[in-house]
Structures are given as C-alpha cells and as structure tokens.
XYZ file of C-alpha atoms in Angstrom:
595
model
C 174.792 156.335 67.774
C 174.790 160.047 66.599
C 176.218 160.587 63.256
C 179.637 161.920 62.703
C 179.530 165.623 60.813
C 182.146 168.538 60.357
C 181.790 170.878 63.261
C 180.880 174.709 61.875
C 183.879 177.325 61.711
C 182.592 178.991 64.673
C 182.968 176.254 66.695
C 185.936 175.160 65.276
C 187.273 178.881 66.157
C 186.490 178.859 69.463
C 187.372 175.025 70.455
C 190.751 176.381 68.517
C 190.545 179.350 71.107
C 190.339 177.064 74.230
C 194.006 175.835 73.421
C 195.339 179.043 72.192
C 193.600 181.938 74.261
C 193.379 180.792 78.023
C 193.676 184.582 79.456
C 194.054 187.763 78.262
C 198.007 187.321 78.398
C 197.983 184.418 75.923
C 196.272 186.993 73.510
C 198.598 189.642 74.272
C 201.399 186.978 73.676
C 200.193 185.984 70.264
C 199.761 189.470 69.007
C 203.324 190.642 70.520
C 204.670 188.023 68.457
C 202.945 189.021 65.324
C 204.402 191.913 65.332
C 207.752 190.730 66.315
C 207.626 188.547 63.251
C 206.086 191.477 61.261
C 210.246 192.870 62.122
C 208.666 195.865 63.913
C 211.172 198.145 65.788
C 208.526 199.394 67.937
C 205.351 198.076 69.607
C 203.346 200.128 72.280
C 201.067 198.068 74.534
C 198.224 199.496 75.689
C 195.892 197.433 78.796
C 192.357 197.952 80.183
C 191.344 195.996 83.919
C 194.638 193.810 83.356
C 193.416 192.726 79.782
C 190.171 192.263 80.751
C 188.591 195.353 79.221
C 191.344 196.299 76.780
C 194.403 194.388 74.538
C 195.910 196.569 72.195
C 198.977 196.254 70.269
C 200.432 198.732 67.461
C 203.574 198.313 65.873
C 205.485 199.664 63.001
C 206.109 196.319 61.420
C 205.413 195.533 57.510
C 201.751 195.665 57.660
C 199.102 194.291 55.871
C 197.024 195.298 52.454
C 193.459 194.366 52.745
C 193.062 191.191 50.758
C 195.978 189.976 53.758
C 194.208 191.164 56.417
C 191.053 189.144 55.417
C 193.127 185.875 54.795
C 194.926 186.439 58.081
C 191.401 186.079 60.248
C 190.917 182.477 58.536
C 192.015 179.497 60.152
C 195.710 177.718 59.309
C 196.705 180.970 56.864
C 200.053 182.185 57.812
C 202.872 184.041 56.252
C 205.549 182.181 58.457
C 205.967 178.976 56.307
C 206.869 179.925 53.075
C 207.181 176.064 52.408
C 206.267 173.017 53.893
C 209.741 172.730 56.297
C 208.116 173.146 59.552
C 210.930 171.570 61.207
C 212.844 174.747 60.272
C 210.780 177.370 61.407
C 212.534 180.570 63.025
C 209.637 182.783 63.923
C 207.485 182.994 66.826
C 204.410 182.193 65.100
C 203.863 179.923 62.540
C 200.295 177.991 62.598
C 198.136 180.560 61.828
C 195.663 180.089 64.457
C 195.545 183.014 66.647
C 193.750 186.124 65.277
C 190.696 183.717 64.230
C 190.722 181.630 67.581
C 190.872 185.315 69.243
C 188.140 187.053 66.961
C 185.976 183.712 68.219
C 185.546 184.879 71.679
C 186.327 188.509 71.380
C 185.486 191.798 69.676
C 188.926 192.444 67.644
C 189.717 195.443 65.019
C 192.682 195.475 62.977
C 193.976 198.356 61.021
C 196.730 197.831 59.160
C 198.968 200.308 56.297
C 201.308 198.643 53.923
C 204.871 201.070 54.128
C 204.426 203.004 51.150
C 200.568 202.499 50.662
C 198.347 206.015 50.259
C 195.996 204.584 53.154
C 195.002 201.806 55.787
C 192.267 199.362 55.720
C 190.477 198.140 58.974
C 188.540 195.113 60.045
C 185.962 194.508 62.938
C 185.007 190.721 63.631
C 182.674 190.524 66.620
C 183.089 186.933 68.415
C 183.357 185.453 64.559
C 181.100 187.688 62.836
C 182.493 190.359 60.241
C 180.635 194.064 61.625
C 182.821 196.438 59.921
C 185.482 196.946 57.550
C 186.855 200.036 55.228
C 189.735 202.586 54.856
C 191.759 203.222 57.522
C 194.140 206.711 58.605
C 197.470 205.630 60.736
C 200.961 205.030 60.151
C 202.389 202.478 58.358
C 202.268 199.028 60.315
C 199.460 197.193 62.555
C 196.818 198.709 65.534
C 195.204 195.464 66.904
C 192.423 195.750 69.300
C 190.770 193.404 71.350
C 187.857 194.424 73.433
C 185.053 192.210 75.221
C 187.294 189.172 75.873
C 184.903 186.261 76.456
C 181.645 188.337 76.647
C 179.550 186.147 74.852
C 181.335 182.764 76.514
C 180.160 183.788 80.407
C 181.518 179.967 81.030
C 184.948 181.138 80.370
C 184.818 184.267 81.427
C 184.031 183.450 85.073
C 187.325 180.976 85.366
C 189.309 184.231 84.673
C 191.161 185.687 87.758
C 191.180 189.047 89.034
C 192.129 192.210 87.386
C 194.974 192.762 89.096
C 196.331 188.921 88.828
C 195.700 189.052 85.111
C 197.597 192.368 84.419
C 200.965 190.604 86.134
C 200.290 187.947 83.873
C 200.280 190.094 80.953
C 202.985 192.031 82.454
C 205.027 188.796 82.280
C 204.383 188.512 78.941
C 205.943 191.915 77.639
C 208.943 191.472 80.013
C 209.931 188.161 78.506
C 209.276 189.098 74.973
C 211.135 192.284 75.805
C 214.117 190.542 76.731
C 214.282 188.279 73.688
C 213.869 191.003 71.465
C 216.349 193.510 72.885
C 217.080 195.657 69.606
C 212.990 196.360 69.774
C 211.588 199.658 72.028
C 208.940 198.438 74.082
C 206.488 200.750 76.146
C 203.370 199.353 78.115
C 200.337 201.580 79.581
C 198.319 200.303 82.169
C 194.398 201.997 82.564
C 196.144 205.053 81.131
C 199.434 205.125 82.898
C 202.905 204.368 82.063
C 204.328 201.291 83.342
C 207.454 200.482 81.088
C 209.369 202.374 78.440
C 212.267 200.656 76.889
C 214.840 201.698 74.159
C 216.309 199.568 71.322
C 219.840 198.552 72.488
C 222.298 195.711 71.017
C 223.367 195.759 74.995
C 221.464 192.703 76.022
C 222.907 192.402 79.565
C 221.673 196.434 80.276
C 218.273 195.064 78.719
C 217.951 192.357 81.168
C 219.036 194.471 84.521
C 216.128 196.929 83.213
C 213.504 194.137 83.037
C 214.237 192.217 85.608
C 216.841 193.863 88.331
C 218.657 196.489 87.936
C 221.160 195.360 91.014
C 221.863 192.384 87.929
C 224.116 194.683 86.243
C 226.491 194.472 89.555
C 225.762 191.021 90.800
C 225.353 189.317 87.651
C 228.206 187.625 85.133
C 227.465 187.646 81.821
C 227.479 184.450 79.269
C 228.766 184.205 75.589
C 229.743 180.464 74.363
C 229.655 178.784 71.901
C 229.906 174.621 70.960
C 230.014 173.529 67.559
C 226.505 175.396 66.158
C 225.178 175.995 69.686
C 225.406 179.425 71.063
C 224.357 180.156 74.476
C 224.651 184.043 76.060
C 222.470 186.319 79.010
C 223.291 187.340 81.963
C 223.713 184.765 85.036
C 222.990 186.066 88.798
C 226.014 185.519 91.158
C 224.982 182.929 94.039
C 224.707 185.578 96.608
C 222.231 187.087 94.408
C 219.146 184.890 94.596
C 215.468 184.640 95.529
C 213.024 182.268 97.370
C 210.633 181.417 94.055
C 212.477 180.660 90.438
C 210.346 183.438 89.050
C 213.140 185.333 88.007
C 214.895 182.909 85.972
C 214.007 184.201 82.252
C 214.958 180.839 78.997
C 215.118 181.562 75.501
C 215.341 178.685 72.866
C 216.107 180.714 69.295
C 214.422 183.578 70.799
C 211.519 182.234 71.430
C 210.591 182.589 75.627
C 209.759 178.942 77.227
C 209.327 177.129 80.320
C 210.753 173.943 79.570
C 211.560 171.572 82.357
C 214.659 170.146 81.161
C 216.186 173.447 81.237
C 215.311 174.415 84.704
C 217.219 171.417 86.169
C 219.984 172.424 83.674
C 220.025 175.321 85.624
C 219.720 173.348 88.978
C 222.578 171.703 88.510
C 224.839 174.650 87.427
C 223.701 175.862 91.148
C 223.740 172.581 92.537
C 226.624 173.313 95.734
C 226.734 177.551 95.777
C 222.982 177.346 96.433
C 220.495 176.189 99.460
C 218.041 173.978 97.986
C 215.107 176.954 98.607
C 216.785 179.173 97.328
C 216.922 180.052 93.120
C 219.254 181.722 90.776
C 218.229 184.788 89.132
C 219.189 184.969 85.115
C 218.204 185.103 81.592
C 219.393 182.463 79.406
C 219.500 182.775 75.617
C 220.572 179.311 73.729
C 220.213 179.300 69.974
C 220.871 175.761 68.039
C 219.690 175.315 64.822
C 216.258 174.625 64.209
C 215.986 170.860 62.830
C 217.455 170.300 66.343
C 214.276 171.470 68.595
C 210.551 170.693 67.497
C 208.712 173.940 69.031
C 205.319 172.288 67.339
C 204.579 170.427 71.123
C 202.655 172.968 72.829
C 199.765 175.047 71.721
C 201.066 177.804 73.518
C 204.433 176.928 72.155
C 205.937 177.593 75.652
C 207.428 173.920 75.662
C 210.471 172.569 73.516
C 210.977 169.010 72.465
C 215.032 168.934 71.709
C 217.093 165.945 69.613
C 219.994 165.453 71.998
C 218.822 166.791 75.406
C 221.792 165.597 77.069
C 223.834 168.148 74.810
C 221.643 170.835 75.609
C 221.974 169.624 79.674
C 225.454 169.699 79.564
C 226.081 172.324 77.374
C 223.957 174.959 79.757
C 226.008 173.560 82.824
C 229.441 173.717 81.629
C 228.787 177.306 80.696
C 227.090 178.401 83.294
C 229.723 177.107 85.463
C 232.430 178.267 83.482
C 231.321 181.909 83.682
C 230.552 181.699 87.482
C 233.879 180.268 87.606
C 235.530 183.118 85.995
C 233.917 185.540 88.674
C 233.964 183.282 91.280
C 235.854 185.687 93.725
C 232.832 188.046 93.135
C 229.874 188.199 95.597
C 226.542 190.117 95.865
C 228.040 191.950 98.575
C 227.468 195.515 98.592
C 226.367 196.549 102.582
C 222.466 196.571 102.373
C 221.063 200.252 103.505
C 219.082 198.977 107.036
C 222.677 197.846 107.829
C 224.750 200.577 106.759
C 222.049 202.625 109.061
C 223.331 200.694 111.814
C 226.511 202.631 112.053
C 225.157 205.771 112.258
C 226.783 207.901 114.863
C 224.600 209.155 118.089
C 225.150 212.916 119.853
C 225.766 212.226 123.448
C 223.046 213.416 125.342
C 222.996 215.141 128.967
C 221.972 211.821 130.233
C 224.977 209.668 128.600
C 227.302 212.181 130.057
C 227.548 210.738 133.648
C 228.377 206.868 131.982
C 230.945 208.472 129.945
C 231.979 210.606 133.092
C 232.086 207.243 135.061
C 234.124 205.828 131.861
C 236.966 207.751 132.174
C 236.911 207.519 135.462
C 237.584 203.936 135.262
C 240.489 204.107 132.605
C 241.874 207.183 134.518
C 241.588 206.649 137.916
C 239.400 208.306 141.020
C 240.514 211.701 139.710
C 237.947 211.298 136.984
C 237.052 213.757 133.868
C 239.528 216.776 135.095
C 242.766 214.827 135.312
C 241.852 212.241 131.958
C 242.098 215.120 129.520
C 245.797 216.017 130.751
C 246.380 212.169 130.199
C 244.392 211.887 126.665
C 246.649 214.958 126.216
C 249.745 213.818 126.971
C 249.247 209.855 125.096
C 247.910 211.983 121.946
C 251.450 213.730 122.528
C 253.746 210.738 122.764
C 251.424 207.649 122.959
C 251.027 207.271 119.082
C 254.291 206.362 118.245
C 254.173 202.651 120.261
C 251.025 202.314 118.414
C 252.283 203.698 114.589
C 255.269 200.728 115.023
C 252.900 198.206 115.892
C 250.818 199.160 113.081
C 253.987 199.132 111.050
C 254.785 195.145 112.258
C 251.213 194.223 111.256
C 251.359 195.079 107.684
C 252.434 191.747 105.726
C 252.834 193.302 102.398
C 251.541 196.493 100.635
C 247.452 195.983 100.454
C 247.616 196.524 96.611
C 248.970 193.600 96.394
C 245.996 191.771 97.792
C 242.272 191.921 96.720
C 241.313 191.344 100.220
C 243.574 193.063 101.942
C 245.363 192.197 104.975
C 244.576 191.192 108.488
C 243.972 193.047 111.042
C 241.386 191.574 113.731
C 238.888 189.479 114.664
C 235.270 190.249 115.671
C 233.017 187.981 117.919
C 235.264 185.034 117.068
C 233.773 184.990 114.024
C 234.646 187.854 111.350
C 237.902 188.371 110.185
C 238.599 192.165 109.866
C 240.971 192.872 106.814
C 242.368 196.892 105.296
C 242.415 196.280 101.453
C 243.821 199.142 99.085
C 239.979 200.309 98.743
C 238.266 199.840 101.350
C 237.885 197.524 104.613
C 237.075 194.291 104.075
C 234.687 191.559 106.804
C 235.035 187.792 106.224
C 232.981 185.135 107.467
C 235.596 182.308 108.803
C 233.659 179.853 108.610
C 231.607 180.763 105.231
C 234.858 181.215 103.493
C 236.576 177.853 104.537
C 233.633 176.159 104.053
C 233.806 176.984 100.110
C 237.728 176.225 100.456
C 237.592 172.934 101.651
C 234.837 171.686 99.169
C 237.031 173.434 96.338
C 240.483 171.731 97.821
C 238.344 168.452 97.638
C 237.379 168.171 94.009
C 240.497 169.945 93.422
C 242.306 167.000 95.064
C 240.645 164.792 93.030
C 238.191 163.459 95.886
C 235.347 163.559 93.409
C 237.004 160.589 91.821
C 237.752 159.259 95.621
C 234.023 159.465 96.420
C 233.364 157.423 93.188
C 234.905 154.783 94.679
C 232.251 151.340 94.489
C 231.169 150.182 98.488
C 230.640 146.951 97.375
C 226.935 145.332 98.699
C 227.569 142.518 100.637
C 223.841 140.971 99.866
C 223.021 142.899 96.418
C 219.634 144.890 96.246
C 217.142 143.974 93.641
C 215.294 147.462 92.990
C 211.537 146.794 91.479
C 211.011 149.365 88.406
C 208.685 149.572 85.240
C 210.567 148.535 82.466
C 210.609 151.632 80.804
C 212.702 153.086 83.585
C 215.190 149.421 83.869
C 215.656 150.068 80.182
C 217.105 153.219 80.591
C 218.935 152.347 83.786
C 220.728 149.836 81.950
C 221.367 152.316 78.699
C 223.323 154.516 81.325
C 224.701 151.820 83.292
C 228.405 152.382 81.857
C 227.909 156.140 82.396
C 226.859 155.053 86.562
C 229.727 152.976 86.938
C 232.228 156.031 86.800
C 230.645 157.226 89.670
C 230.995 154.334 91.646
C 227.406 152.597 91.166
C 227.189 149.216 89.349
C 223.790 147.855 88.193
C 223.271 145.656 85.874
C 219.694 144.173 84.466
C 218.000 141.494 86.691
C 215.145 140.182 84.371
C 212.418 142.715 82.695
C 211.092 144.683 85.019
C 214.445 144.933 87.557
C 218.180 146.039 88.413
C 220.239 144.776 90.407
C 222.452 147.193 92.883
C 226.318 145.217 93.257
C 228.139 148.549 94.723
C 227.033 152.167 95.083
C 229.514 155.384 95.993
C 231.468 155.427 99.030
C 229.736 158.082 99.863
C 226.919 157.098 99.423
C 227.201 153.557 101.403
C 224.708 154.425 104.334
C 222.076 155.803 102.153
C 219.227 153.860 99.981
C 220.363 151.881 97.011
C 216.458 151.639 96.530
C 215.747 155.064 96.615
C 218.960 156.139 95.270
C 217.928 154.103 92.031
C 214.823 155.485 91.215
C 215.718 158.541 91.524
C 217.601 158.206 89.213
C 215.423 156.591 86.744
C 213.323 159.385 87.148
C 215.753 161.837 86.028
C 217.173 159.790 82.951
C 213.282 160.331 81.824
C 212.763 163.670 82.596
C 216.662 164.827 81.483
C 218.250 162.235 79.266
C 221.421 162.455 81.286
C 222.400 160.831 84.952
C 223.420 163.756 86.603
C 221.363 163.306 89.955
C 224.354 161.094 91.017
C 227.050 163.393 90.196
C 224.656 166.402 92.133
C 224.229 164.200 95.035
C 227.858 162.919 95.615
C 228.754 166.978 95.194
C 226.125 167.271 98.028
C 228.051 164.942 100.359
C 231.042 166.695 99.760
C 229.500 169.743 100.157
C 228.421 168.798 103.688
C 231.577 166.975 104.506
C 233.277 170.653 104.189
C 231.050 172.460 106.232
C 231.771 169.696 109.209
C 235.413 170.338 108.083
C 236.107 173.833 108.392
C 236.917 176.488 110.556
C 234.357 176.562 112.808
C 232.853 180.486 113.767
C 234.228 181.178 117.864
C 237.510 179.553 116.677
C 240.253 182.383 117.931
C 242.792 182.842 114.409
C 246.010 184.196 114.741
C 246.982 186.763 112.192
C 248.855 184.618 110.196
C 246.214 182.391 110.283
C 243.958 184.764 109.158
C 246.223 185.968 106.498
C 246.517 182.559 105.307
C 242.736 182.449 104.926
C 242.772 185.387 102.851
C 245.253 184.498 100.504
C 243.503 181.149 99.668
C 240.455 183.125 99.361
C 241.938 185.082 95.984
C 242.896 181.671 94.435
C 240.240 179.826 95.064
C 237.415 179.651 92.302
C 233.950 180.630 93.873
C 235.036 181.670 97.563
C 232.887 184.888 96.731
C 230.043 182.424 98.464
C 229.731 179.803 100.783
C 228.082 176.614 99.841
C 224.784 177.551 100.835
C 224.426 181.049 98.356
C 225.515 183.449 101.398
C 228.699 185.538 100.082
C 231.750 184.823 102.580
C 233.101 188.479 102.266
C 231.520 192.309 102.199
C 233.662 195.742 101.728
C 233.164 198.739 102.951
C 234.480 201.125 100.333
C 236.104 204.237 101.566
C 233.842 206.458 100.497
C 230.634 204.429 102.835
C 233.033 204.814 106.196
C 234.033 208.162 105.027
C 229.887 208.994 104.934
C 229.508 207.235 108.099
C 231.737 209.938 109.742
C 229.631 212.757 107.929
C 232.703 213.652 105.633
C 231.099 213.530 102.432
C-alpha cells in the first residue's frame, strides 16, 4: 500500500482551486467580494474574452500594506474572523482561500495602497510561484489582476465554455453583487467597452429595476417586514409580470447572493394560484436574520444556506410576499404593449376603398347613394345628437371618479367588457376577472376550511416509505390533519392513509403522500397540501365563472366591476394573465394624431 504523506502547497492550492475557482466568474465573485468586505464605495470591473483572457477588479476599499498582501496569498489567512465565532460571520468572505487557490492556476498581480500610505506595493504570483514584487503608484485601495486563467492546467481549461457563455456568467455575477450592495457604484467593461455603470443609491427598489428590468419599477410592489429579528425587503414582480425561466428571481440571505432551494419554493408558494405552473415571478428578495441562525459554511462557493428553523424562514417569505401582493392586488402589468397599440393606427382611404365606402353609404342611405347621405349626415349631426347625449346621460351609474374602473359601457366579442374611467378607458376580460373573484369569494367564504373536510377511506391505504420520510410524516401528522388528511404510523417503514381532503377524494392517497414526504425533507414545512387544495379551488373557479361569449347586461357588467375594486388580487386571473388594461387618455388621444 503506498504510504500516506502531506501533499505539497501547490497541490494543495490548486485541489483548493477545483472547489473554489470553477470558471472565470467564480474568480470574479471572490474578488468582488473582497472588495466589498474591504467597505469599498467603488469597484470598476474590467473583462477580457468573457474572463477568459482578463479579470480585473480595482476598488477604493482599505487596502493592503505589504507584509498583508503577502499573508493574504497563503492559505486559511483572512482578516474576516477576528475570533474564532464562525457561526457569526457577516462578511462575504471569510475562509481565506481564494487569492491562493486563484494564484494556483492563474497569473494574478495585486497592487494595493494603504489610505494615507506615501506609496503602493505590488505582487505577481505566476500559477503559485512569486515572479515579481515592489513599489507600486495608484490610488489608495486594491487593482487585482488575473490573467492566463488555467494556462498551465490545459485539463481544466478545455471544460471551460465559450467566450461569450462565460462573460454572461460573469455578468451574473456583478448584477447580483450589485444588487446586494446598492449604496456601492458599480461599472463593468467588456473587451474595452462599457457595459454597466451604476451609482451609489440608498433607493434599493430603483437599483433593482436598473439591474434587472426597468418595467419593475411599474409592475413591481415593493417589500419591507419585519418578524421578531427577521427583516425581509426587495422588490416583488406583480403576477402579470413574469417570465418562462426563474432566471430573474434575484435571493439575498444577510447580503450575501444564494441559490438556495428552500427559498425558491418559498417563493413558489407565494405564487402558487396567480401563476401558471411555467411561468416564474420576477423579484429580488433581501432577508436578513441574525447570523447564529444560518450556517453559510455548507458550500465552497458559499452560494447555499443551511438555516435553524426553515419553516420560519418558509413561512415568513410567504406571508410577506403575499401580504404585499395583497396590498396591490388591484394592480396589473397592464400597460398596452407597442405591436398592439400599432394595431390602432388609423389608415388614409385610398382611391380604391372609395367605391366600398361609396357602396356603404349607399346601404345606410338608400339607392340615392353618396349625394343625398351628406344632406342626411348633415341634418342627424344637426338634431340627431340629442337622442344620443340622453342616452348617454341614462348610462352613466355614478360619476367615474368614483370608480377605479370606471363604468360600463359595452361589450366586445362577448368577451371584453368596455368601461370609461375618470382617466382613461378601461377593457376587462369577463371571464379572467371572475375567475380571480370566485376563487377569492371561496377562501373568503371560508371554503378553504370546507375543502379540509376528511373523505373518510372506506378500505385505508398503507403507503410504503423509507423510514426517514414515515418519521417525518408522522412529526407533521397533527399539522396534516387540519387539512383534512389523517395518517398515522403503520409499523417502521409505513403510514397508514384513514381520510384525505374532500377535495382531494378522487386523487392518489399514494402519491399524494409522498409527495409530501418529499417536501417535509426538502422544506421542513407541509405546505404541498395547502398548495394543492388552493389548486383545486383554483380550478373549481375557472369551471365556475362567467364564461367568455356569455352576453352581460350593463348592470351586470357594472356589478363585475365593482367587485373587481374590492376584491384582493383581481389585477390577474389565476393563471398570471392581468384581467384588466387602460388606455390612458393621452394613448387614444395619440391614436387620433392629437398629440
């Protein structure tokens, strides 16, 4: 058997750099966050080939004297743990790792000026070897370069993607560490050109619509609560305003950007009925708890978060979520796209539309055609209006200032309902709209707790699991009765199904079960139940409502609209799409060419 020895730094460095450093935007990441942690107010990033070719970060942070910057390129030296609390730990960074895993596999140069100091100093390590150090001339803080990224380790180097994939992966990077920073001024350059500039700004919500869309600042609801010493704020997407990939949904735990599973079905489930299932919210969440209650030490990366009470943290993230959405939940996403408002330009009427329209009148006006209809347009523009002024009069319920959405005044295609508001004119979807007010009358009735009610089994189901998952299963199985689903433990590896939901009495007790299971491991926290019996109710009120080709009457229609302002969230329908647009004066007024 070969002997067991103590592997040389080098190879420590760049088996350390294999965890740390798996593309040129996990460098970029670590050196961002040095100088984040260094309390600069600036950092410019500068890329070559997407990373490839060029990393460089400057900042104007604290800096470095020499004798630092020669500790800071050994392994496990930090200036992040002033003690031994590690559980406590409020930086980015913290293990030390990263500028000697990088210098392993990479050319890197630091130059670094203490504030105050007479000059810099500057250090060149060449894929672990020390080429060049001495005085340096720049400003006070840090210029880190990193050149040759896995030129001597062709094995890694081949596994990296293209240029152009790697520089949105870096570009990734700076957005997200842009957003959790947004008092810092940002700018990035790309193979010489300018790709973002950003300004220091306490305004977090304008930070967010800059980085990730601008059309956020309108269509997006913005969070601020707090729960004992949790704190959760950003900027939440209305349900109208979503996308096909979650790539646009931006979490923060204590500033620190992550990807953590159990936050991304916390998100789910704030979205759970005002979304289709393939379609994803867009937002940046921002939840700060204090630091003995989430172990960031999981990852090497540290883009994963281990928390002590993840069904807090579940909950917590719903209920506000919801609560804000709640607030706004007349609000939808629903200014008239351009291609649309194109539509309604108006067309000249050519020399060969002139006979239809000839023929036109004709028709309304009799055989005497075009000559005789302009004595009649003449004489109904003379006395005609007044019929049609005191049946406008009749129509008018109430002044439109008094409603949001105005009042009735037609119906398109048996479908939209075509309301004047004080600002504008306002379209409904019939069906859209009632679908969201039935669901909302539902729980509002208290048919949540109705749909909780147990279907008892007449033969119960034994459901096979590991025990793992039957011990959890019967930890929750108090929390499962209250929506209608008794278990209870049927030896070790077992659970026996007596009832399950009303309305859930024609599904899969089987199925339904592990399911479950699954997400008490993943989440800590049944909530799959609760989603799914909101899904059933969520389809029982689009079978329920007003169906589009339905004729309304106005009152009717009226009605609609007035249940409309009441009702929480009947900005969308159940499915994301928003149940009302507006047409502001001033977009018919351009329509007609009058501004």
């Amino acid at each position: 058997m070969p002997e067991i020895r103590r592997l040389p730094e080098n190879l420590v460095n760049r088996i350390a750099a294999g965890e740390v450093v798996e593309r040129p935007a996990s460098a970029l990441k670590e050196l961002i966050e040095n100088a984040l942690d260094a309390g600069a107010s600036s950092v410019a990033v500068k890329l070559g080939e997407g990373g490839l070719a060029l990393l460089e970060v400057t900042d104007d942070g604290c800096g470095m004297a020499p004798g630092e910057i020669a500790l800071a390129l050994e392994r496990h030296a930090t200036s992040k743990l002033p003690d031994d609390a590690i559980e406590r730990v409020s930086t980015l960074g913290f293990r030390g790792e990263a500028l000697p895993s990088i210098a392993s596999v990479a050319r890197l140069s630091i130059e670094s000026r203490v504030r105050g100091s007479a000059e810099g100093w500057h250090r060149v390590i060449d894929h672990g070897a020390l080429v060049d150090e001495g005085p340096a001339a720049l400003p006070p803080g840090t210029r880190i370069r990193v050149t040759d990224l896995f030129g001597k380790v062709p094995v890694r180097r081949k596994f990296l993607r293209s240029a152009r994939s790697e520089y949105a992966a870096c570009l990734d990077v700076v957005r997200r560490l842009a957003m959790a920073r947004a008092a810092v001024a940002f700018t990035l350059e790309h193979d010489g050109r300018r790709i973002l500039t950003l300004q220091g700004s306490d305004n977090l919500a304008a930070r967010v619509a800059q980085i990730v869309a601008r059309e956020l600042a309108d269509d997006g609801v913005v969070i601020d609560l707090e729960r004992g010493a949790a704190r959760l704020t950003g900027v939440a997407g209305l349900p109208t305003f979503n996308r096909g990939v979650a790539d646009h949904q931006y979490l923060f735990v204590n500033g620190r950007p992550v990807k953590d599973r159990l936050l991304v079905g916390a998100v789910r489930g704030a979205y759970a009925d005002m979304l289709a299932r393939d379609r994803h919210a867009v937002l940046a969440l921002f939840l700060d708890i204090p630091p003995e209650e989430v172990d960031v030490n999981v990852h090497p990366a540290k883009t994963e978060v281990r928390f002590r009470d993840p069904a807090f943290v579940r909950g917590f993230i719903v209920s506000g979520l919801r609560h804000a959405l709640d607030a706004e939940g007349r609000r939808s996403a629903q200014a008239p796209a351009a291609p649309a408002m194109g539509n309604w330009q108006a067309e000249p009427i050519t020399r060969e539309a002139a006979p239809a329209l000839a023929s036109l009148f004709a028709r309304e006006y009799g055989s005497a055609g075009v000559r005789e209809a302009a004595p009649a347009w003449r004489g109904y523009d003379a006395g005609g209006m007044a019929p049609l002024a005191a049946r406008a009069e009749e129509a008018v319920e109430s002044p439109e200032a008094a409603h949001p959405l105005g009042v009735a005044r037609g119906q398109v295609a048996q479908t939209y309902i075509v309301a004047e508001a004080e600002d504008g004119l306002v379209i409904v979807d019939q069906h859209a709209a009632h679908e969201r007010l039935v669901l909302e009358r539902l729980k509002a009735a208290g048919a949540q707790d109705a749909m909780a009610g147990s279907q008892a089994l007449l033969i119960p189901e034994v459901v096979e699991l590991d025990e793992p998952d039957a011990d959890r299963l019967e930890e929750a199985a108090e929390t499962l009765a209250q929506f209608g689903l008794i278990t209870e433990r049927f030896g070790p590896t077992a659970m026996l199904v007596r009832a399950v939901p009303a309305a859930l009495s024609k599904g899969n007790p089987q199925a339904l079960l592990r399911d479950i299971a699954d997400d008490l491991a993943h989440n800590g926290a049944a909530l799959l139940l609760a989603e799914r019996i909101d899904h059933v109710l969520a389809t029982m009120a689009c079978h329920g409502s007003v169906r589009a080709g339905r004729v309304l009457s106005v009152a009717e229609m009226n009605a609609l609209l007035r249940e409309m302002e009441v009702t929480p969230r009947s900005g969308q329908c159940n499915h994301g799409r928003p149940t009302w647009v507006k047409l502001a004066h001033s977009d018919i007024e351009k329509l007609f060419g009058r501004k």
